[in-house]
Short mmCIF file of C-alpha atoms (C1' of nucleotides) in Angstrom, two decimals:
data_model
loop_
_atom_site.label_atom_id
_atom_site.label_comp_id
_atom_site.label_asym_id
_atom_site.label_seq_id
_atom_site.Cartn_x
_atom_site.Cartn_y
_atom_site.Cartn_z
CA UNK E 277 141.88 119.73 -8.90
CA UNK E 278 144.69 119.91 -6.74
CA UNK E 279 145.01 117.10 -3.87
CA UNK E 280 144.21 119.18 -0.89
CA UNK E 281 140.98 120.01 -2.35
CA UNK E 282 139.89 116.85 -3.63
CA UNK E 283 140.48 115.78 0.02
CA UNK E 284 138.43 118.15 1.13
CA UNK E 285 135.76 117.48 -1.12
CA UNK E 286 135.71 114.00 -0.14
CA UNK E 287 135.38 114.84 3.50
CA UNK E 288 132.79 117.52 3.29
CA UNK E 289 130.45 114.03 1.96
CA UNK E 290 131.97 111.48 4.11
CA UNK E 291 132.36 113.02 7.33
CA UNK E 292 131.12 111.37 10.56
CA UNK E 293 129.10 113.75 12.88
CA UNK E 294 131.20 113.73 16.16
CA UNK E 295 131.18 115.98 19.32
CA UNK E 296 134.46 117.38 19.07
CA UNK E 297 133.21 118.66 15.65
CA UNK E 298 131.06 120.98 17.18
CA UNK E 299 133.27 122.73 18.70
CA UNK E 300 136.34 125.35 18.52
CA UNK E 301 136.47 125.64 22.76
CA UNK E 302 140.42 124.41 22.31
CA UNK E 303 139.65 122.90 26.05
CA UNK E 304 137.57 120.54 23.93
CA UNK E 305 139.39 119.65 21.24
CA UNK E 306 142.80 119.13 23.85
CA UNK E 307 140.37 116.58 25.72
CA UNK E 308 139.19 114.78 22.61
CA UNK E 309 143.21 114.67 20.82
CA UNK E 310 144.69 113.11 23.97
CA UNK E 311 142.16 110.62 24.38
CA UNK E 312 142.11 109.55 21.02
CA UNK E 313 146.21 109.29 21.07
CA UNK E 314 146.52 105.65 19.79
CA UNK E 315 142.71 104.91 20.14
CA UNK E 316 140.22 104.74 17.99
CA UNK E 317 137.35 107.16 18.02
CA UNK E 318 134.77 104.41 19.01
CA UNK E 319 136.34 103.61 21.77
CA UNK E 320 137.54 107.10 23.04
CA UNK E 321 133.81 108.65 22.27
CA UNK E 322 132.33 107.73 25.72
CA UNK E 323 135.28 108.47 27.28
CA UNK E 324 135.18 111.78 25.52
CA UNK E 325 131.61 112.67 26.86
CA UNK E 326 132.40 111.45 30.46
CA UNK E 327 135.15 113.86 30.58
CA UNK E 328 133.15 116.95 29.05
CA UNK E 329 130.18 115.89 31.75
CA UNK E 330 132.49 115.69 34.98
CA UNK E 331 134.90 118.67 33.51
CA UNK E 332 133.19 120.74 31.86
CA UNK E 333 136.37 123.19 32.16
CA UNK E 334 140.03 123.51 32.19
CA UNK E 335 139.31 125.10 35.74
CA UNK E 336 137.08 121.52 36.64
CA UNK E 337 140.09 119.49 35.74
CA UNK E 338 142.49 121.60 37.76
CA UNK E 339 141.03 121.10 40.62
CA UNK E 340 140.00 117.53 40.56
CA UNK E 341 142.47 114.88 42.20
CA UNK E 342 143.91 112.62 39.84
CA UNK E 343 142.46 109.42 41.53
CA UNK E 344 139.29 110.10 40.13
CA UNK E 345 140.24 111.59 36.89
CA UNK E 346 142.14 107.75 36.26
CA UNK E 347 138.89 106.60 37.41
CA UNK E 348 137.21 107.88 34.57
CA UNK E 349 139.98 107.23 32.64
CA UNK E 350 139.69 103.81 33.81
CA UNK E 351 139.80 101.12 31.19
CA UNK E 352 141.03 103.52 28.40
CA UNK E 353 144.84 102.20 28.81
CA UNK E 354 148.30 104.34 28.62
CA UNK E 355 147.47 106.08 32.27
CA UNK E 356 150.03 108.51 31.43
CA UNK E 357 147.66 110.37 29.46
CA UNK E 358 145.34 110.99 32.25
CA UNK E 359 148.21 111.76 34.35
CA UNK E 360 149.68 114.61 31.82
CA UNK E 361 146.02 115.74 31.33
CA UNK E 362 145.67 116.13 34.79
CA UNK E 363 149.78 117.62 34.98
CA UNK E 364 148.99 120.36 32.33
CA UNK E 365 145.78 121.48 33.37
CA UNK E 366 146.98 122.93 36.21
CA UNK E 367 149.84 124.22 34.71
CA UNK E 368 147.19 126.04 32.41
CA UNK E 369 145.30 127.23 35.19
CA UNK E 370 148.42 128.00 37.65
CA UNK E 371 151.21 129.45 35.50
CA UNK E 372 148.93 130.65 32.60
CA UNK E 373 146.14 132.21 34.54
CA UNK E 374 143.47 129.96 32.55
CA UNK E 375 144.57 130.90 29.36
CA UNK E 376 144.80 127.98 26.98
CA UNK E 377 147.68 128.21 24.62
CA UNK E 378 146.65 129.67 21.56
CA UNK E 379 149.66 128.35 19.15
CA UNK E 380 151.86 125.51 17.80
CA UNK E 381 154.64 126.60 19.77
CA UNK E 382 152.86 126.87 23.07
CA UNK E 383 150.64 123.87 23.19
CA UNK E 384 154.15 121.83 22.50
CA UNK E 385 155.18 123.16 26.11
CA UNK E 386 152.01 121.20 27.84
CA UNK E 387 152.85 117.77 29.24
CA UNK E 388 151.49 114.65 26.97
CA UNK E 389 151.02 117.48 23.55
CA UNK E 390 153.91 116.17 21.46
CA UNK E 391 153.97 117.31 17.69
CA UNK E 392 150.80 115.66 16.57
CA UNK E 393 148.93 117.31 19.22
CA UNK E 394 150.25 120.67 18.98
CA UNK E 395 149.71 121.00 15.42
CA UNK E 396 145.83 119.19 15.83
CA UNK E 397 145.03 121.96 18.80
CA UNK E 398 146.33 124.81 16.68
CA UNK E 399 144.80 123.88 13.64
CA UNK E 400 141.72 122.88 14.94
CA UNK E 401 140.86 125.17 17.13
CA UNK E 402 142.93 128.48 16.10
CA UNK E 403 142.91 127.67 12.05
CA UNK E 404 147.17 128.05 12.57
CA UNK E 405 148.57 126.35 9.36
CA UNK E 406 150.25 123.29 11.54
CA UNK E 407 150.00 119.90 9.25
CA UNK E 408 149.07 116.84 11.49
CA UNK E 409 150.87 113.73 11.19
CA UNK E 410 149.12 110.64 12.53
CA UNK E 411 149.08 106.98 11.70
CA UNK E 412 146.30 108.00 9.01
CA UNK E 413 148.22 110.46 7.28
CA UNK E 414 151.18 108.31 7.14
CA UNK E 415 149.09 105.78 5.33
CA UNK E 416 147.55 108.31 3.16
CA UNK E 417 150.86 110.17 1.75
CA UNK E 418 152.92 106.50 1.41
CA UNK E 419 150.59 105.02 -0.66
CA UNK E 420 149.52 107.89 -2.60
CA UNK E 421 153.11 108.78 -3.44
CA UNK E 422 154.62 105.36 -2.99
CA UNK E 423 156.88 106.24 -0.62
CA UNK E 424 158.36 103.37 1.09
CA UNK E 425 160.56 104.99 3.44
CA UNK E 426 159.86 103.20 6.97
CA UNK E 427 157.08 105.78 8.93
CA UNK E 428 158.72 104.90 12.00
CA UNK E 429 162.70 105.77 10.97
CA UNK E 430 164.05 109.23 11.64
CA UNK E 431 164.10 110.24 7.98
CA UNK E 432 160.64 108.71 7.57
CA UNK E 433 159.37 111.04 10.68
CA UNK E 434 160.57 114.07 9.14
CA UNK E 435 160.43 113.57 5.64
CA UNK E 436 156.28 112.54 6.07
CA UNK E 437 156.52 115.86 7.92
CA UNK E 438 157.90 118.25 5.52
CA UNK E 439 155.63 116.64 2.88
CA UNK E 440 152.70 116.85 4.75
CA UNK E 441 153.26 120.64 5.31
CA UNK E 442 153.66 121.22 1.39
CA UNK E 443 150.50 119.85 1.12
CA UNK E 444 148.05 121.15 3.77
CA UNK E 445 145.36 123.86 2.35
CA UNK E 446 147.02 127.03 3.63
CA UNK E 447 143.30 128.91 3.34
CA UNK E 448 141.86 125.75 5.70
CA UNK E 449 144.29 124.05 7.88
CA UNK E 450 141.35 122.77 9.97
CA UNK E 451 139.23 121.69 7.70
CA UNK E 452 142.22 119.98 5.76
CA UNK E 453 143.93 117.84 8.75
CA UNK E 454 140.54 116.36 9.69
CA UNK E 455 139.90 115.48 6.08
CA UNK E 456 143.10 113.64 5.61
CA UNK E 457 142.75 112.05 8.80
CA UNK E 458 139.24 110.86 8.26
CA UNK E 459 140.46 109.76 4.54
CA UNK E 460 142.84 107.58 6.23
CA UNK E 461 140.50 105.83 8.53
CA UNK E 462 137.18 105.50 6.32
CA UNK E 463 138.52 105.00 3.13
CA UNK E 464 142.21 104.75 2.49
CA UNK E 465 142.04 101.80 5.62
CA UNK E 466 145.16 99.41 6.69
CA UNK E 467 143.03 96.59 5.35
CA UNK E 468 141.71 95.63 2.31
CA UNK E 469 140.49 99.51 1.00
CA UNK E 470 138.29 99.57 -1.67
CA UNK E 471 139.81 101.53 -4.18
CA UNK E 472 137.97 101.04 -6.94
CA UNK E 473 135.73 103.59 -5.18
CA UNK E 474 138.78 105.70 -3.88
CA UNK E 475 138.57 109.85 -5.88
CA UNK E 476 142.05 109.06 -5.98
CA UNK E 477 142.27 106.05 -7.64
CA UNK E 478 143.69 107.66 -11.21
CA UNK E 479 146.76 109.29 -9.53
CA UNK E 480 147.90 106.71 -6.14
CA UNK E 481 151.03 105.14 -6.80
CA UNK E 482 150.66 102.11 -4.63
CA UNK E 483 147.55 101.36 -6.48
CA UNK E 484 149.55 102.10 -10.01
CA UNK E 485 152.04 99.68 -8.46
CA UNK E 486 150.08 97.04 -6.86
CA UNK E 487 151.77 98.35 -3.62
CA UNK E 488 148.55 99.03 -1.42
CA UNK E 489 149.01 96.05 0.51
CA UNK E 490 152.42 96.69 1.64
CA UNK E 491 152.42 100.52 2.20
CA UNK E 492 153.33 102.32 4.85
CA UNK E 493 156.48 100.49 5.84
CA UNK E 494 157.14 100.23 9.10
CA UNK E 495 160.29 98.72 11.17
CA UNK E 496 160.36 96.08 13.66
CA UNK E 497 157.61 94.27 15.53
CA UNK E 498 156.86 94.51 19.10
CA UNK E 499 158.57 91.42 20.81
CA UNK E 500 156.10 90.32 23.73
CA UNK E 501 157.36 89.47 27.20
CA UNK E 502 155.96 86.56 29.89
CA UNK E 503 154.98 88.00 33.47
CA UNK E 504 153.47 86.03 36.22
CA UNK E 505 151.35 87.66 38.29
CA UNK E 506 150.31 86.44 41.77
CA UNK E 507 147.67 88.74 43.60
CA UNK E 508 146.52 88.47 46.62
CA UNK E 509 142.99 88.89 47.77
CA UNK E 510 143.16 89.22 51.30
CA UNK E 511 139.48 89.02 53.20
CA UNK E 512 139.08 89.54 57.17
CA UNK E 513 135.60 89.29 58.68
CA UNK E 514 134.99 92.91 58.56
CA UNK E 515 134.65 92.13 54.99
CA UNK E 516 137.98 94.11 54.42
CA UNK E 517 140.68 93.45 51.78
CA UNK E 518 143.95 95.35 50.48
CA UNK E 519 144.27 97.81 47.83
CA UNK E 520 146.98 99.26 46.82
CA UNK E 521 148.28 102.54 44.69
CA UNK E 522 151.40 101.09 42.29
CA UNK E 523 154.23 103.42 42.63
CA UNK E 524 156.53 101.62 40.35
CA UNK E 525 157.74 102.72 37.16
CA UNK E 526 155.97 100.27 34.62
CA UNK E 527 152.60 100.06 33.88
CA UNK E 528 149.60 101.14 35.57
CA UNK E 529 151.00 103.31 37.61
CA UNK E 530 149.06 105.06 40.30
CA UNK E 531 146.12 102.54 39.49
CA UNK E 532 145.58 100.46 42.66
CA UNK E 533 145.52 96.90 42.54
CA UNK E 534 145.66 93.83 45.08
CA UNK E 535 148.95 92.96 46.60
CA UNK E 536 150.83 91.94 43.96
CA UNK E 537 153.73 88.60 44.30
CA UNK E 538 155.34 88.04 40.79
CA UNK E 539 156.99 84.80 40.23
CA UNK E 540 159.51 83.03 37.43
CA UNK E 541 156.94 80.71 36.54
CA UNK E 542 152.98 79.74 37.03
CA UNK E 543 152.67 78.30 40.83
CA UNK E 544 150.82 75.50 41.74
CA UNK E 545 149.26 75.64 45.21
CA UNK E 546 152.00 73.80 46.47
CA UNK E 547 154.66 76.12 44.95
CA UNK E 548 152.64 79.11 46.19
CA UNK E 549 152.71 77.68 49.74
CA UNK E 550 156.24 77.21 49.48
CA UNK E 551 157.10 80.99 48.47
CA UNK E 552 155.00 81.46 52.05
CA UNK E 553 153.89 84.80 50.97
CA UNK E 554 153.55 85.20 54.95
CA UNK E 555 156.70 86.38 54.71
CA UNK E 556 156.10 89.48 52.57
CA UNK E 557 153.01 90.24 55.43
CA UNK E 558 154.44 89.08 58.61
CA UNK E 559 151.71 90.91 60.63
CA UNK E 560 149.26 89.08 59.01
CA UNK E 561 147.67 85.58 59.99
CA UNK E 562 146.32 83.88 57.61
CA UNK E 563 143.13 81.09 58.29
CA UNK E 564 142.93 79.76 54.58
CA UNK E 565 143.89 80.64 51.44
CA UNK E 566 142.49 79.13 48.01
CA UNK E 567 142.99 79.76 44.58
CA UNK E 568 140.39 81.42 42.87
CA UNK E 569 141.01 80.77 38.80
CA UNK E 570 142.47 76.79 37.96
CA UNK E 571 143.62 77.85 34.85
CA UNK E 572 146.07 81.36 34.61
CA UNK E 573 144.41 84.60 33.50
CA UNK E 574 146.13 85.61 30.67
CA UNK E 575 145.90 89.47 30.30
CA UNK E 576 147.22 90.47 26.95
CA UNK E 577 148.92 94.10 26.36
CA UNK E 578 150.56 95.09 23.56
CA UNK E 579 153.83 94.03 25.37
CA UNK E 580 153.52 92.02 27.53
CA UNK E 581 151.37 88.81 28.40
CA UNK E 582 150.30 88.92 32.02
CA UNK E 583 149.92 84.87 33.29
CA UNK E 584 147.53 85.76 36.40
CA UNK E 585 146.42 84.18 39.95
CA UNK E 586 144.56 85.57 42.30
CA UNK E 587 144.88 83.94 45.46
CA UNK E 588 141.77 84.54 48.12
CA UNK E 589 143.38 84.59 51.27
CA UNK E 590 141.01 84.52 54.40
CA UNK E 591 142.75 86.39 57.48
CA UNK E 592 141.51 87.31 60.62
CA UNK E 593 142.44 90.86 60.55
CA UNK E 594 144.18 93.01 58.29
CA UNK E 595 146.26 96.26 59.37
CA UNK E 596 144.96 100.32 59.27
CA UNK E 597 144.84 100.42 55.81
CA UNK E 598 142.51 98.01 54.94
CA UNK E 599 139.62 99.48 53.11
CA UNK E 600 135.68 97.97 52.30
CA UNK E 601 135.55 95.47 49.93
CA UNK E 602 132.07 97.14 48.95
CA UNK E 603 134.34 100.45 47.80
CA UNK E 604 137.03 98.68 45.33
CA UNK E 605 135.12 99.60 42.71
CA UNK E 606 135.66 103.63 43.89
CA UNK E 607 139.31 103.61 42.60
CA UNK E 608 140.90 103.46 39.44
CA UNK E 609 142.15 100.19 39.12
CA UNK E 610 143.32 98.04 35.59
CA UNK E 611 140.87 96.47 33.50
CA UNK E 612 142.29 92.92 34.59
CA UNK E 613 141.53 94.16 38.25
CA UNK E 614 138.39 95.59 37.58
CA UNK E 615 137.34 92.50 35.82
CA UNK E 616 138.28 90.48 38.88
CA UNK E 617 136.18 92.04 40.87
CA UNK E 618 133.01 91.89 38.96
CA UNK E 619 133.20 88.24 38.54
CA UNK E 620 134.23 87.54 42.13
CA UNK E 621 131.66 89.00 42.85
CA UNK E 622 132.90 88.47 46.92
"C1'" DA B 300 167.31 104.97 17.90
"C1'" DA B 301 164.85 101.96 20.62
"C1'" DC B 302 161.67 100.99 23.95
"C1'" DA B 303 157.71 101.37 27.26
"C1'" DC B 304 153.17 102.34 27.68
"C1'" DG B 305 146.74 99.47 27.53
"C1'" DG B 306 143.11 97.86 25.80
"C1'" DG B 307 139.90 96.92 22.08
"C1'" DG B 308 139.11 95.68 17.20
"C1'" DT B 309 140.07 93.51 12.63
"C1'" DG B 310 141.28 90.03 9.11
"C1'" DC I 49 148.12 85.40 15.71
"C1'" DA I 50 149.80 89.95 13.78
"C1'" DC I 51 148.72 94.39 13.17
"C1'" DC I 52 146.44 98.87 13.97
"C1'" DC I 53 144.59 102.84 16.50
"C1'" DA I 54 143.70 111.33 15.73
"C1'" DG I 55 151.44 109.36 19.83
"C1'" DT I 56 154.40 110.83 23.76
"C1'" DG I 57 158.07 110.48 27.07
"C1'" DT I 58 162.17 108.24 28.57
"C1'" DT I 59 166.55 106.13 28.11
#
DNA sequence: AACACGGGGTG
DNA sequence: CACCCAGTGTT
């Protein structure tokens, strides 16, 4: 039995039952790939239903403003999928008259659809023969043929790729890419797989060459970086505070956030004073400010370590833009925010 | 080619 | 703590 079918096999037991497998509306299956872009599918599922709920169309999501599509995006991470979601379904609904791109070539042209996506859409949803290349596969085809070329090299990119197109079942490209896929993250896992119940345990050479463990190779680590973050909670007897949209090229951007003072180091109260954060809102005047956490927040991404203080500054008015405290929790704001503001609790 | 981009989960 | 996740866009 040849491997794509054995693959198959496997998934047509093993499968989990999941919306986006109900489905060949490529609307659907667009929605369900981008959120699950570097997420795993328990975490992306609610997110997943949220989004069919509120946009039930291509149309829906055209129309909406992206504030409160990164609201319900809110919490998910890497905004810039929301963003592109948001970016292409108008372009869908604009420049294509509605018509969802029905090939490889086309879906590449929408913003946030990079090869994985492309050839997920058009298999998935149009049966084109486009093999899929995600972290699973990459797993899959290095152990299984002992490659140890690193995944995330240029040769390793497109060598995985032409290999993975030799093998996908021609007669069911859909069928194939989710079984491979699903192989990769139910059985053929990053950690500790048990092979010894794996159909392909007789032909994989990692497990011929005790190389499980160490396959897929992949270059460098990510090197963290230290940020300290002052924000500052402003509150004037109208029960009003600050809030706003970042517009800066890093992360989070167009989430909305508390005034935001970085510093070289963690401040003490007396350092903080010293900085006079006046001076960054002259209009302001301030009665009394506190800190609100002793100890830094430390809000860990992937990159970057965030060392937090929020500062709860009590003023005695604040200027036009000042919105409710009661509506903070209306925008789209980071899950360090968000937390915040739960546990505040103002 | 290297890096930025989030947050949750696992061993 | 290190690594991974149905990757993409920018530099």
């Amino acid at each position: 039995m040849d491997f794509s079918t054995k693959l198959i096999n496997w998934y047509s037991v093993n499968k989990r039952e999941l919306p986006w497998r109900e489905t060949r509306n490529p609307y659907y299956i667009w929605l369900s790939e981008i959120i699950l872009q570097q997420t795993q599918v328990k975490q992306g599922l609610p997110y997943y239903n949220a989004f069919v709920s509120k946009f039930p169309t291509v149309f829906d999501l055209a129309k909406a403003s992206e504030t409160s599509i990164l609201k319900l995006w809110q919490g998910l991470g890497y905004y810039s999928r929301a963003r592109n979601l948001h970016h292409s379904a108008k372009y869908i609904v604009d420049t294509l008259d509605g018509k969802f791109p029905d090939n490889y070539k086309d879906l590449l042209k929408l913003k946030g659809v990079g090869d994985y996506t492309a050839s997920a859409i058009a298999s998935i949803a149009y049966n084109e023969v486009a093999a899929v290349v995600d972290g699973n596969v990459y797993r899959v085809l290095s152990r299984y043929f002992g490659i140890d070329t690193p995944i995330n090299s240029s040769t390793g990119i497109k060598d995985f790729k032409t290999l993975a197109s030799t093998l996908i079942n021609t007669n069911q490209p859909a069928t194939y890419n989710q079984a491979i896929m699903e192989f990769g993250a139910i059985q053929c896992k990053p950690k500790n797989p048990d092979c010894t119940v794996c159909p392909f345990q007789d032909s994989c050479m990692a497990r011929k060459n005790q190389m499980v463990d160490v396959l897929p190779v992949k270059l460098k680590k990510t090197k963290v970086t230290v940020k300290y973050f002052n924000f500052l909670v402003f509150i004037d007897h109208h029960k009003k505070t600050l809030f706003e949209k970042r517009t800066t090229k890093g992360i989070w951007q167009h989430l909305y956030q508390f005034p935001l003072i970085e510093s070289k180091k963690s401040l003490t109260a007396e350092e903080f004073q010293l900085l006079n954060f006046k001076e960054h809102y002259l209009e302001i005047e301030v009665l009394d400010y506190s800190l609100y956490n002793e100890v830094d927040i430390v809000h860990k991404l992937s990159h970057q370590h965030l060392h937090t203080k929020f500062w709860i500054i009590d003023v005695k008015s604040l200027p036009k833009d000042a919105i409710l405290i009661k509506s903070l929790t209306k925008y789209p704001s980071p899950v360090l925010i968000s937390d915040f503001i739960e546990q505040f609790g103002f």
